[in-house]
mmCIF file of C-alpha atoms in Angstrom:
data_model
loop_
_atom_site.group_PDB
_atom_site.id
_atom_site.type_symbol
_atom_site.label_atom_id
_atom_site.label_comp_id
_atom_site.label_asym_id
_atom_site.label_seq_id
_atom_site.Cartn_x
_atom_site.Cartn_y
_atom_site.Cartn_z
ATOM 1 C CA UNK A 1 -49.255 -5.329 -1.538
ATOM 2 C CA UNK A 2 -45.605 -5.023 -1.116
ATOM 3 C CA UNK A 3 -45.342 -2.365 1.480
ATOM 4 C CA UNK A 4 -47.324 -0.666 4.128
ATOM 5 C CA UNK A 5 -47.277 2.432 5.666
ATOM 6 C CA UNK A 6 -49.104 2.878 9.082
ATOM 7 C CA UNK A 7 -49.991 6.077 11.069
ATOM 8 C CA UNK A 8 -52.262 7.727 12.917
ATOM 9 C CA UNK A 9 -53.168 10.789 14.883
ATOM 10 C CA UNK A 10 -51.570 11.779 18.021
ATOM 11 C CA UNK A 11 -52.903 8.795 20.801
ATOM 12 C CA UNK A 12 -51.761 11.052 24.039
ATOM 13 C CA UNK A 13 -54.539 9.762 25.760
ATOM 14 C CA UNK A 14 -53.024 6.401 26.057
ATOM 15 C CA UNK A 15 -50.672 5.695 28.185
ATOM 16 C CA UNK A 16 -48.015 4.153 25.675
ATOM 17 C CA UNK A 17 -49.057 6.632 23.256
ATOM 18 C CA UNK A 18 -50.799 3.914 20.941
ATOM 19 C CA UNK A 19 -46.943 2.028 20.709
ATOM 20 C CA UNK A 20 -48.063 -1.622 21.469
ATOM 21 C CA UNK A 21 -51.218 -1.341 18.925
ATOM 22 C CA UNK A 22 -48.820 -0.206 16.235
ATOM 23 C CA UNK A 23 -46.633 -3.057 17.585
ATOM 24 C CA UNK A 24 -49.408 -5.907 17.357
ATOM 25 C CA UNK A 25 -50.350 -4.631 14.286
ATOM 26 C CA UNK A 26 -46.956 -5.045 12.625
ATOM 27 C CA UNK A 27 -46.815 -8.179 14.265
ATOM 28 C CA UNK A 28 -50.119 -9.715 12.457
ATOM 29 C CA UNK A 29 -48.924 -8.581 9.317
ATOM 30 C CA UNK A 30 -45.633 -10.226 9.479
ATOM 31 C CA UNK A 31 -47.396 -13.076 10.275
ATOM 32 C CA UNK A 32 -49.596 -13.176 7.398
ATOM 33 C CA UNK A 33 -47.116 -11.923 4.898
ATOM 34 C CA UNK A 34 -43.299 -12.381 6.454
ATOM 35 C CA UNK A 35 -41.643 -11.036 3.345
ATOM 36 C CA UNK A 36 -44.236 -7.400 3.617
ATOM 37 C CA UNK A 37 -42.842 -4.457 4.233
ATOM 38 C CA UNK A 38 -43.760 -2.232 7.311
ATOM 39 C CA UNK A 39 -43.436 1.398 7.324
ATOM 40 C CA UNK A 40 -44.813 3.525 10.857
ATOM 41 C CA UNK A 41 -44.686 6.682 10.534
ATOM 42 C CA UNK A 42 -45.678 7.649 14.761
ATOM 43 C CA UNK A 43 -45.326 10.745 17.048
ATOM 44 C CA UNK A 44 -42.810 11.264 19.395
ATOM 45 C CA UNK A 45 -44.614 9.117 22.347
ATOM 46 C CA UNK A 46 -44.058 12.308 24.398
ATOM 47 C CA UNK A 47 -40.371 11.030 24.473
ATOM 48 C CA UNK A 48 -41.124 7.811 26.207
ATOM 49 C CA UNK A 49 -38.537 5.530 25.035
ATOM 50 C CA UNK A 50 -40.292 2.271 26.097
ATOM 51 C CA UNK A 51 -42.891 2.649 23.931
ATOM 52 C CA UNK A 52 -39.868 3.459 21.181
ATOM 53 C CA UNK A 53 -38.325 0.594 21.889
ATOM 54 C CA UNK A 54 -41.822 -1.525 21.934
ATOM 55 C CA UNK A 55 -42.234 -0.535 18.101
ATOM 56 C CA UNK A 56 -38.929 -0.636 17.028
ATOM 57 C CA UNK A 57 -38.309 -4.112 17.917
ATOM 58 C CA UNK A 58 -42.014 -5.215 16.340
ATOM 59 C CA UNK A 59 -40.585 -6.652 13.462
ATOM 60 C CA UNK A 60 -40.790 -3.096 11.782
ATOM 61 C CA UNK A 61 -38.656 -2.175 8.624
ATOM 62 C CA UNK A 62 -39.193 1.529 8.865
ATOM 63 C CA UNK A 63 -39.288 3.954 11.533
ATOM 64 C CA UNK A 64 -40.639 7.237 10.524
ATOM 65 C CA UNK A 65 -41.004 10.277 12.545
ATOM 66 C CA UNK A 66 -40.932 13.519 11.272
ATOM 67 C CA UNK A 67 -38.763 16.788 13.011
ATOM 68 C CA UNK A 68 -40.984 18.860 10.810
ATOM 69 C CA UNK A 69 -38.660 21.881 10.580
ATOM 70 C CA UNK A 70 -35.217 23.146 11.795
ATOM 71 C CA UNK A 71 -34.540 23.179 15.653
ATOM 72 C CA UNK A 72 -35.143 27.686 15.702
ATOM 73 C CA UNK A 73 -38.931 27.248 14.271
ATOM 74 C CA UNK A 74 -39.545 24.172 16.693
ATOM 75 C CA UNK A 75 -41.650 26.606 18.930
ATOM 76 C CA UNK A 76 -43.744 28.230 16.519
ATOM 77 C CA UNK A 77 -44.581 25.244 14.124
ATOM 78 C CA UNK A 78 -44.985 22.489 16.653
ATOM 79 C CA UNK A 79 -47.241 21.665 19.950
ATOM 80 C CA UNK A 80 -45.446 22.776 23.103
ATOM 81 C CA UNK A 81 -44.669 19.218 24.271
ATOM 82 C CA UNK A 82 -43.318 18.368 21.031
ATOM 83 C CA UNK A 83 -39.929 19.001 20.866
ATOM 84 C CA UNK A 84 -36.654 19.045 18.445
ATOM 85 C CA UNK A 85 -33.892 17.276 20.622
ATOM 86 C CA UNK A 86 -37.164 14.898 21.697
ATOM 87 C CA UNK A 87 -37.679 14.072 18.416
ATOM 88 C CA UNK A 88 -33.778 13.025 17.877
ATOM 89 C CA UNK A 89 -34.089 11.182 20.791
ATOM 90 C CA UNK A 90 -36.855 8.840 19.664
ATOM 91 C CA UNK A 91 -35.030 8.208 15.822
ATOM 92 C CA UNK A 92 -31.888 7.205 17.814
ATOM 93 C CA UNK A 93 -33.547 5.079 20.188
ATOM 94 C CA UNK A 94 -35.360 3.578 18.187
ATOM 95 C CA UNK A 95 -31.964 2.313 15.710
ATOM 96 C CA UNK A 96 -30.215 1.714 19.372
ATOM 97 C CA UNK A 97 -33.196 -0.909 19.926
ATOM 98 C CA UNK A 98 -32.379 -2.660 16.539
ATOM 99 C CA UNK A 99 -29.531 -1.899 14.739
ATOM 100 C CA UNK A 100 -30.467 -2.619 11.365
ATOM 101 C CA UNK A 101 -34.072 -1.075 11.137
ATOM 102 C CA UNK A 102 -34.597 2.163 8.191
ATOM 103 C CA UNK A 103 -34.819 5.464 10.301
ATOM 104 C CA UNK A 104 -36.746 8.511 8.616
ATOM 105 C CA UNK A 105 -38.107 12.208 9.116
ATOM 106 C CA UNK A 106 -39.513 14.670 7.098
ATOM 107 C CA UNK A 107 -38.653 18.499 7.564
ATOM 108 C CA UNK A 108 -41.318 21.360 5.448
ATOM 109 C CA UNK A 109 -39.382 24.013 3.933
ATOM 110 C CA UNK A 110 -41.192 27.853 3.225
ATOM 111 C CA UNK A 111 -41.390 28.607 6.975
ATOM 112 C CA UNK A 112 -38.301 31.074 7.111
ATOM 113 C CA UNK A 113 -35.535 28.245 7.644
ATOM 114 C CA UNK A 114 -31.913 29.735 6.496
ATOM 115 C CA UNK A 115 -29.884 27.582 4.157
ATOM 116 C CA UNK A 116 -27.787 26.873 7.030
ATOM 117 C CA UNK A 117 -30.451 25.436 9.618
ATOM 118 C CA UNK A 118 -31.403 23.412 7.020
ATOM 119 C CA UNK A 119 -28.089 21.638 6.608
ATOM 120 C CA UNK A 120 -27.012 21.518 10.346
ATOM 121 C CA UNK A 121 -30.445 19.941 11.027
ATOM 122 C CA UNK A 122 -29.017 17.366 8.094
ATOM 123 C CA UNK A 123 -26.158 17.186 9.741
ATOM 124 C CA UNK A 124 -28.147 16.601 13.204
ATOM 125 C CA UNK A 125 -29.738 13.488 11.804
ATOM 126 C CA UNK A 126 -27.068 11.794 10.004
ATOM 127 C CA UNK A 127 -25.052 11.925 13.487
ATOM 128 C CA UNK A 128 -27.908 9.470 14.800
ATOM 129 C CA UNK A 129 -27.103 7.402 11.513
ATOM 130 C CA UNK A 130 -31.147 8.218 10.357
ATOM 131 C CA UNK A 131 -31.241 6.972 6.983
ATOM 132 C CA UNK A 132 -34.102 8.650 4.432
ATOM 133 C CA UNK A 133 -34.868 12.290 4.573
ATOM 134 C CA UNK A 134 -37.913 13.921 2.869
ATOM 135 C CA UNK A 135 -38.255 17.666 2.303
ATOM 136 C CA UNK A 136 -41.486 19.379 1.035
ATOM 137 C CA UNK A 137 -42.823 22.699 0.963
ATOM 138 C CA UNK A 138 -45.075 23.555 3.453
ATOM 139 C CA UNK A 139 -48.737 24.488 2.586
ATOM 140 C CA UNK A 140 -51.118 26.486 5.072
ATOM 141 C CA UNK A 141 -54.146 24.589 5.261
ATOM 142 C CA UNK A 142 -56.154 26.735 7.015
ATOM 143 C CA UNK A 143 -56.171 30.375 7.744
ATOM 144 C CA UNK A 144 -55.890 28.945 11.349
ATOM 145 C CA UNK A 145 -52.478 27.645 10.649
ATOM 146 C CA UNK A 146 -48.887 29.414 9.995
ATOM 147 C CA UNK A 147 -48.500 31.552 6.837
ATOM 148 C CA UNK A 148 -46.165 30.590 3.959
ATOM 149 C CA UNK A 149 -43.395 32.721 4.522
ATOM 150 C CA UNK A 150 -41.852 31.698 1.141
ATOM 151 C CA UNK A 151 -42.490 29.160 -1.690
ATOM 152 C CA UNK A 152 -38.758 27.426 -2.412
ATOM 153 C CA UNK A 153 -37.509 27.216 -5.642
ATOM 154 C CA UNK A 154 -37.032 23.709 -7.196
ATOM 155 C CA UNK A 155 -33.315 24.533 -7.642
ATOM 156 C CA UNK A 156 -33.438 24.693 -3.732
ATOM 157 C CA UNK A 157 -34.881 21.652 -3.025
ATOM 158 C CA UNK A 158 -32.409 20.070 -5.804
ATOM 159 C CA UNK A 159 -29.393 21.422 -3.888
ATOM 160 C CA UNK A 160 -30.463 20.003 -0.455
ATOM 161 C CA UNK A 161 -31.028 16.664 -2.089
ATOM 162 C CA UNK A 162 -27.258 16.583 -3.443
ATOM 163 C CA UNK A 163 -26.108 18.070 0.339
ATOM 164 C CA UNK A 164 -28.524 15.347 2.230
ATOM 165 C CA UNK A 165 -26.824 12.867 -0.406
ATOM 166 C CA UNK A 166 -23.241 14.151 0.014
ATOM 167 C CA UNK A 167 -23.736 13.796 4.022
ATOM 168 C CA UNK A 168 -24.570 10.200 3.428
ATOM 169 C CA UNK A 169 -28.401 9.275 4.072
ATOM 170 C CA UNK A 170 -29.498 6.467 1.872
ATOM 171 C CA UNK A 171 -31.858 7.846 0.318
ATOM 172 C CA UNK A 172 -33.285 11.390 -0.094
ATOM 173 C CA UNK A 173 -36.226 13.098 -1.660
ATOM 174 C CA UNK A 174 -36.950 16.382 -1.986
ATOM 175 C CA UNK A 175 -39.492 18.593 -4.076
ATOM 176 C CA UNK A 176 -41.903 20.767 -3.408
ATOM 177 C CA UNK A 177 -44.424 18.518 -3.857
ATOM 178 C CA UNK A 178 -42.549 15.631 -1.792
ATOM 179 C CA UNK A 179 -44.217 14.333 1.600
ATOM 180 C CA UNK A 180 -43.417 11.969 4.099
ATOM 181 C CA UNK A 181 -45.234 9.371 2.421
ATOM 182 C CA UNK A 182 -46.078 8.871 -0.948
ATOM 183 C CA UNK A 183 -45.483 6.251 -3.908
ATOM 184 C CA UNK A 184 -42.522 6.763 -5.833
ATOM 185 C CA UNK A 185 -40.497 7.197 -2.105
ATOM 186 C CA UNK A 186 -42.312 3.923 -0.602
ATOM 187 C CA UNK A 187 -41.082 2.115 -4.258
ATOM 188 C CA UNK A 188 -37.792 3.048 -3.993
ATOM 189 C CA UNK A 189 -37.469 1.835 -0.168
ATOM 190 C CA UNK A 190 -38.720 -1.351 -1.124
ATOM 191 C CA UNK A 191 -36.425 -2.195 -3.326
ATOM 192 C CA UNK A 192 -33.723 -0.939 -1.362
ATOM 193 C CA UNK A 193 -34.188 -2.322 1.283
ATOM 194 C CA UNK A 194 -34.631 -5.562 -0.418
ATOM 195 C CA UNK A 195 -31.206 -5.030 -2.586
ATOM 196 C CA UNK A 196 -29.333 -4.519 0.819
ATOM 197 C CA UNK A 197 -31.220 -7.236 2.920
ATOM 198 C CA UNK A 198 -29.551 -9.592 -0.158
ATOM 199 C CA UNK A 199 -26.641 -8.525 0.027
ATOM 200 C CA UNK A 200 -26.143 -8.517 3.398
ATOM 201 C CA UNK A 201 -27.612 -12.548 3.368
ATOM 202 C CA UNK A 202 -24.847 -12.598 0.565
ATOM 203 C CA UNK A 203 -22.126 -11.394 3.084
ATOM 204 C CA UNK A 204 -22.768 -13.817 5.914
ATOM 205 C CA UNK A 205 -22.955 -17.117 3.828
ATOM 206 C CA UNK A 206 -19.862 -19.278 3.837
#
């Protein structure tokens, strides 16, 4: 095993939201296997930026939280104490902590998002320098949940890729079967992060 990806549900009913488990945790496995890979993919702590900065400075590679959807939809599609410009807050908090850890979010498309909201919410997170953006489309689970308001095209999903890439994250995926997590994305983070940890070693030798 190369790389990890930890998450879990929502831990409001501790006081650091679950932060200093995730923490330890990371810090066990980098003691086991220093050269692993550590992805967290967390909730927003209810904006507590302590318990940010407690997991970003873990030893993490990866900070992942998702946005979920453009900043007019925020209401609708997430818990009340959820929150958009919360949710930027915690990505650039937790790069503030340590400059050189992998930011990433996730946004579901097919919940009536316009073209544009999708690209200013781009635009949104590459002005806190996050780093890998995932789109997907959005799926009701239950009939207890939001209705589909539209399946996108895969022609959509391929132009948002080239805009996300255009705007400068490092890596982008996007398809309507893409989620936050899955193999092919975790396989291509490994190895670049790995090709830029090298050549950044590269950089600082004499």
């Amino acid at each position: 095993v190369d790389y990890i990806v930890m998450t879990s549900v929502d831990r409001d009913d501790i006081p650091d939201g679950g932060a200093s488990h995730f923490a330890t945790t990371v810090e066990l496995l980098k003691i086991k296997k220093p050269e692993l890979l550590v992805e967290c993919l967390v909730s927003d702590f209810r904006g507590d930026l302590n318990s940010v900065e407690v997991l970003a400075t873990s030893g993490l590679d990866v900070y992942a939280h998702n946005v979920e959807t453009v900043e007019r939809l925020q209401k609708f599609v997430r818990d009340p104490k959820a929150g958009y410009q919360q949710s930027l807050s915690t990505l650039a908090h937790a790069k503030k902590c340590k400059p050189g850890l992998y930011t990433k979010t996730s946004i579901m498309l097919g919940l009536g998002e316009t073209d544009d909201e999708v690209i200013q919410a781009m635009k949104d997170l590459r002005a806190i320098d996050v780093d890998v953006v995932t789109f997907g489309q959005y799926l009701r689970p239950t009939d207890n949940h939001l209705s589909v308001v539209n399946y996108v095209r895969p022609e959509k999903f391929d132009y948002f890729r080239e805009v996300g890439e255009d705007l400068g994250f490092k890596y982008v995926a996007s398809g309507p079967m893409v989620r936050s997590s899955y193999k092919a994305g975790e396989f291509y983070l490994e190895h670049m992060i790995k090709k830029e940890r090298v050549a950044n070693n590269d950089e600082l030798l004499p």
